[in-house]
Amino acid sequence: MNTAYFGPVRPSPGAVSPLRPAAVARIDGGFWAERRRVNAEVSLAEGPARLEAAGNLANLRAAALPSTQGGDLPSGFSGDFQFQDSDVYKWLEAACWQLAQTSDENLAVEVEAVVDLIAAAQREDGYLQTYYQLGGGEPWTELGWGHELYCAGHLMQAAVAHHRATGSDRLLDVARRLADHIESVFGPGKQVDTVCGHPEVETALIELYRTTQEKRYLDLARYFLERRGHGSLSSGADRGHDRDPGPEYWQDHMPVREADEVTGHSVRQLYLLAGAADLAAESADTELRAALERLWQDMVTTKTYLTGAVGSRHDWESFGDAHELPADRAYAETCAAIASVHFSWRMALLTGQARYADLIERTLFNGFLAGVALDGKTWLYVNPLHLRARSHERPGDQTAHRTPWFRCACCPPNVMRLLASLPHYVATTDDSGLQLHQYASGVYGGDGLTLRVATEYPWDGMVTVTVEDAPAALPRTVRLRLPAWCTQHTLTVNGATADGEAQGGWLQVTREFAPGDIIRLDLAMPPRLTVPSVRVDAARGCAAIERGPLVYCLEQTDQPGGLDPDSLALVADAPLIAGSRPELLGGVSAVTSVGQLLPVDEPADWPYLPHGAKAAREPGEAVELTAVPYYAWANREPGAMRVWLPLADRR
Amino acid sequence: MNTAYFGPVRPSPGAVSPLRPAAVARIDGGFWAERRRVNAEVSLAEGPARLEAAGNLANLRAAALPSTQGGDLPSGFSGDFQFQDSDVYKWLEAACWQLAQTSDENLAVEVEAVVDLIAAAQREDGYLQTYYQLGGGEPWTELGWGHELYCAGHLMQAAVAHHRATGSDRLLDVARRLADHIESVFGPGKQVDTVCGHPEVETALIELYRTTQEKRYLDLARYFLERRGHGSLSSGADRGHDRDPGPEYWQDHMPVREADEVTGHSVRQLYLLAGAADLAAESADTELRAALERLWQDMVTTKTYLTGAVGSRHDWESFGDAHELPADRAYAETCAAIASVHFSWRMALLTGQARYADLIERTLFNGFLAGVALDGKTWLYVNPLHLRARSHERPGDQTAHRTPWFRCACCPPNVMRLLASLPHYVATTDDSGLQLHQYASGVYGGDGLTLRVATEYPWDGMVTVTVEDAPAALPRTVRLRLPAWCTQHTLTVNGATADGEAQGGWLQVTREFAPGDIIRLDLAMPPRLTVPSVRVDAARGCAAIERGPLVYCLEQTDQPGGLDPDSLALVADAPLIAGSRPELLGGVSAVTSVGQLLPVDEPADWPYLPHGAKAAREPGEAVELTAVPYYAWANREPGAMRVWLPLADRR
């Protein structure tokens, strides 16, 4: 048992997993360190108060009352959803990953108090879901919307994190009793022979298996994965839901191994694929692996936003059709970005390929990070790439307003757990050495090879890797991902130019390393204009500004006179100037350019006009435009925002 | 009482209504006659069987049982929605408008049978809604989702139609008893002081007032219109709905007279505005009229598709933001197109302006008519302007599949009633003479002036108007709308060229008409390319083919080798050739052109690329494209469809 690893996703020793997460993984400076500091000091710290105010903790306390244990006193349940408990578990998991990295006595005390609460709420037989314990109905009868296995999964994930962070078995025992109860209920010929409407338990059971070596949990995960896709949930919606979302919604339309398209509810789809990737690794299942590569490919080539976000449809929070990627109505749920990272990371471990880390980088810096405000206090549930001026007047959770907490609060603690565990997504090791998937200042290593990374990434492309420790007289290979966005780079080893040819996305340095050896990778990151493929209808005729891994956007507040970005166009051959703005949005590089005012179409009483009427137009007035990183948008006064801007007609 | 008018929307003698629907209104040939024939012989004729199969009629029978009248025996209710009764009422209204035009003994018998059923189902106190009578809960307690006033409104509309068509008071008495019951329940200080979640009763009460001269009904309509917009419905969703749509959804966020933007659920919005237009006419309310002109203007300039369709968002079936007009995810509900026609027609009567008929024409020929299959047997609920190849694999009501009937079957009988009453939307009269808003072969007239219209519209732009009857020695003015799409026309009177200058959208001929006088209007209708305003992001870089009032589309099945329209581009300067295709889709003019294959972007593993990578592309291979009228799409094998096509880059 590899007790040296304190993060999520730990393949078993026997798993088919060319790469393994680096045992040493610590971010201690730069961009992500600051985001993680805010996550720890603000978001995580405020978590218990949020969960108290929303009633989640009260639900656990109520479920712990002796009378409830007997099942005869339904108490009041707080919250609108069956899965309220999962918010607690996700916060707890996040707190544990944080504790695994940094000691924090207050946080440790709060964690143990919540563990107490959870342990007390568990029923004698192992069952645990406060919604049903507090009068919500009979357990295991509403598999579609009940979210019992979903919550159980999040509890297991929290328990694994708690065990890895603290060494304690306290919460792990709760998780095992729950898993054992589930095993007693689910299966062919047992009380229930179907799956949960929301995948999550699959990854969780496999992590539980990896932690306990209890093969029954792997078998149970396999049962849930293979059982799904045969329409066992499709017989209709549960009570309280007036529309039937159809079997794609809960991924019950087709087994994963047969599918060729990501579809349905995006978070459900991607949590399921993450679980399938874990299963493929633990079972050496090459057919399943091939299906996962096919599905990841479908996602990245046809259903992913420039920001890495996925799940374009508001309708059922779903993947749209191929190339259906509207900027304004992008649903692009924060949780779906997180789920994409979870899936891609497992694919990186399973295949050893660098491309998965390309998508992870893009997602982390853009579609994911936009989900939390710079101050760590408010959140976005949906992450559009275009907000019109009056959209702010629309109320509701599913709008682009930063909100302190949501009625359906899945996203905030999900952001917390990814930020808290982020160091573990940076580097991997294999028999040959170490791979740097992401660039974040810190220390990464394993098997005797330890590297210190120093970088101002994403503001500057210089990455300095210093060897802190290396096995003597043993050639090792250090691989550095050459980002797909980068068209010019230099690589040196101890000052000497090294082979800069990337293979499969990796730059390689092989030698007998010694402490003090320095690898320098310099990635040129001039601002650039990116255009959509001809199939991306929603961005046709537009371009977006990018720099390094960052996607930029125009916010109304930065434009001269507060010009609405909807009235602006980019000029393709106008220079793009990057400039450091330490005072802006916590310190960013902004990008400026000279654009044009869009012409006003006449007549204005009908938004369509004869083709010839357009040809004669004069170019619009020149305007200095300012773009800021997309992740930092919606942190100032409300206003319009665009990632894609029309390209002015050339004349 | 003007007993000579047998159609809907009859302003009172004292109403402020510059135009009045023509008393004589008969379509007897050409395009719309054929659509109306199919409507009568297929859609209307199949209605009772559909309503039987869906349980709507069974609900009425069950409600008529003596035990139910006592309220003590909840029987089973068929159907998923509180408003199932309205499907019956809308079919009944449609059948009555049909009977008003054409005698049909079978239909007359079926109408009376349904009237019997409705009369029997009504409670002693006048209440009538089978959902609540059959155990659905306490009446008048779920105003948000209950749809009781909505159903009542449709009953009243049906009763008015029945009375105008047959002269009978039988259903009118049922409607009056229900209206009287509503009056006893609703109002300040009464049992309920709020509005229905779905407007409809407002137009209905005003039509009831116009038919009965009972001013209490006008006052009640005014109460509902003025009461709305003050948040009385916004306290939360009713049971059975897990999301709160917010006050805009049911138009309760702001009084109509204060609003400056159409918003919320599009059908709710437009039914409400239709009712407000009726009220403005009957009350000489100039402030309300000004608000309605403002809101119509907002709709037409920023929230209307090229097809005339409205309501772009699937989410809550709502209007989107200004210029949020996605082609692929256009919700564009058939009912919203119908509601738009209802609203625009009332605005035409209220203002006398021609522009409203321009939008009605566009909507009728495109966004509305696409809602029913050519054979009258199947229906579209949503009417996108773009369907990708794999979209057909998605199940559910709200997709672009023609479906025999819907779980929520609002659209089919709504289409039936508009087609059945269509002759009444063609012409109006005023003190000066007659106005032709639409061009359809038939006879239109009033006050002694009767005109016969003969035209092959929309396939040919020649409209021949022959005077059949005219008052002697009295100068009359005949106005003919010059369609906004038309850029070249000629007008002759008895063979002599007449003044062809339009004023406010109207061509005018004033003279002492005599029988046999002939006005000829020849509207040139070459196929044309239309482009979007710069603000319509979703169609940027694209053009659409139009001809006359028709919007065209490319269906996959018509392209060489079944090419997916998503791989095609239009070439701006390639000729567009219109050609008659009598064998195609019931006989249409198709439009052909030489387009190009879109290039394939490389690399294909990420749908975004550096701006420079695009500039060097060669033009794609030339391809002969065939476009068909949008209204006729989805009548053959499933396949992709586009209205907007990219314009090939010029080189």
Tab-separated table of N, CA, C and O in Angstrom, chain B residues 358 361-362 457 461 481-488 523-526 528 546-550:
chain	number	residue	atom	x	y	z
B	358	ASP	N	-47.138	43.056	-42.240
B	358	ASP	CA	-45.865	42.530	-42.739
B	358	ASP	C	-45.369	41.390	-41.844
B	358	ASP	O	-44.948	40.337	-42.319
B	361	GLU	N	-47.661	38.334	-42.139
B	361	GLU	CA	-47.390	37.575	-43.364
B	361	GLU	C	-46.167	36.671	-43.185
B	361	GLU	O	-46.187	35.478	-43.492
B	362	ARG	N	-45.099	37.274	-42.710
B	362	ARG	CA	-43.859	36.518	-42.515
B	362	ARG	C	-44.072	35.351	-41.560
B	362	ARG	O	-43.591	34.233	-41.784
B	457	TYR	N	-49.997	33.773	-55.245
B	457	TYR	CA	-49.151	34.055	-54.102
B	457	TYR	C	-49.010	32.817	-53.232
B	457	TYR	O	-50.015	32.132	-53.052
B	461	GLY	N	-46.080	36.913	-57.747
B	461	GLY	CA	-46.439	38.162	-57.077
B	461	GLY	C	-47.577	38.924	-57.734
B	461	GLY	O	-47.871	40.046	-57.333
B	481	ARG	N	-51.448	46.399	-49.158
B	481	ARG	CA	-50.156	46.471	-48.469
B	481	ARG	C	-49.020	46.203	-49.453
B	481	ARG	O	-49.051	45.227	-50.208
B	482	LEU	N	-48.040	47.077	-49.460
B	482	LEU	CA	-46.813	46.809	-50.221
B	482	LEU	C	-45.852	46.107	-49.264
B	482	LEU	O	-45.344	46.722	-48.323
B	483	PRO	N	-45.613	44.837	-49.475
B	483	PRO	CA	-44.807	44.083	-48.492
B	483	PRO	C	-43.425	44.711	-48.306
B	483	PRO	O	-42.811	45.176	-49.273
B	484	ALA	N	-42.959	44.690	-47.089
B	484	ALA	CA	-41.655	45.295	-46.790
B	484	ALA	C	-40.530	44.592	-47.545
B	484	ALA	O	-39.494	45.197	-47.815
B	485	TRP	N	-40.731	43.331	-47.904
B	485	TRP	CA	-39.655	42.598	-48.602
B	485	TRP	C	-39.552	42.996	-50.060
B	485	TRP	O	-38.584	42.661	-50.739
B	486	CYS	N	-40.554	43.708	-50.594
B	486	CYS	CA	-40.650	43.937	-52.032
B	486	CYS	C	-39.929	45.220	-52.437
B	486	CYS	O	-40.194	46.284	-51.882
B	487	THR	N	-39.058	45.119	-53.402
B	487	THR	CA	-38.307	46.306	-53.828
B	487	THR	C	-38.721	46.781	-55.218
B	487	THR	O	-38.238	47.803	-55.684
B	488	GLN	N	-39.588	46.021	-55.875
B	488	GLN	CA	-40.025	46.430	-57.214
B	488	GLN	C	-41.448	45.945	-57.444
B	488	GLN	O	-41.746	44.766	-57.271
B	523	LEU	N	-46.011	42.179	-57.744
B	523	LEU	CA	-44.878	42.269	-56.824
B	523	LEU	C	-43.756	41.395	-57.371
B	523	LEU	O	-43.917	40.169	-57.470
B	524	ALA	N	-42.660	42.016	-57.739
B	524	ALA	CA	-41.532	41.220	-58.227
B	524	ALA	C	-40.989	40.379	-57.077
B	524	ALA	O	-40.811	40.880	-55.968
B	525	MET	N	-40.762	39.119	-57.323
B	525	MET	CA	-40.209	38.285	-56.243
B	525	MET	C	-39.063	37.413	-56.719
B	525	MET	O	-39.131	36.185	-56.659
B	526	PRO	N	-37.977	38.064	-57.126
B	526	PRO	CA	-36.782	37.281	-57.410
B	526	PRO	C	-36.229	36.716	-56.104
B	526	PRO	O	-36.373	37.340	-55.051
B	528	ARG	N	-33.690	36.167	-53.218
B	528	ARG	CA	-32.748	37.165	-52.709
B	528	ARG	C	-31.963	36.593	-51.523
B	528	ARG	O	-32.424	35.658	-50.859
B	546	GLU	N	-34.360	34.070	-49.459
B	546	GLU	CA	-35.782	34.372	-49.341
B	546	GLU	C	-36.343	34.593	-50.744
B	546	GLU	O	-35.616	34.933	-51.684
B	547	ARG	N	-37.628	34.419	-50.847
B	547	ARG	CA	-38.305	34.774	-52.102
B	547	ARG	C	-39.715	35.195	-51.728
B	547	ARG	O	-40.458	34.425	-51.120
B	548	GLY	N	-40.072	36.401	-52.096
B	548	GLY	CA	-41.368	36.906	-51.683
B	548	GLY	C	-41.481	36.816	-50.176
B	548	GLY	O	-40.529	37.166	-49.458
B	549	PRO	N	-42.597	36.328	-49.668
B	549	PRO	CA	-42.753	36.249	-48.211
B	549	PRO	C	-42.117	34.997	-47.612
B	549	PRO	O	-42.173	34.820	-46.397
B	550	LEU	N	-41.540	34.177	-48.458
B	550	LEU	CA	-41.055	32.872	-47.988
B	550	LEU	C	-39.578	32.896	-47.621
B	550	LEU	O	-38.746	33.403	-48.369
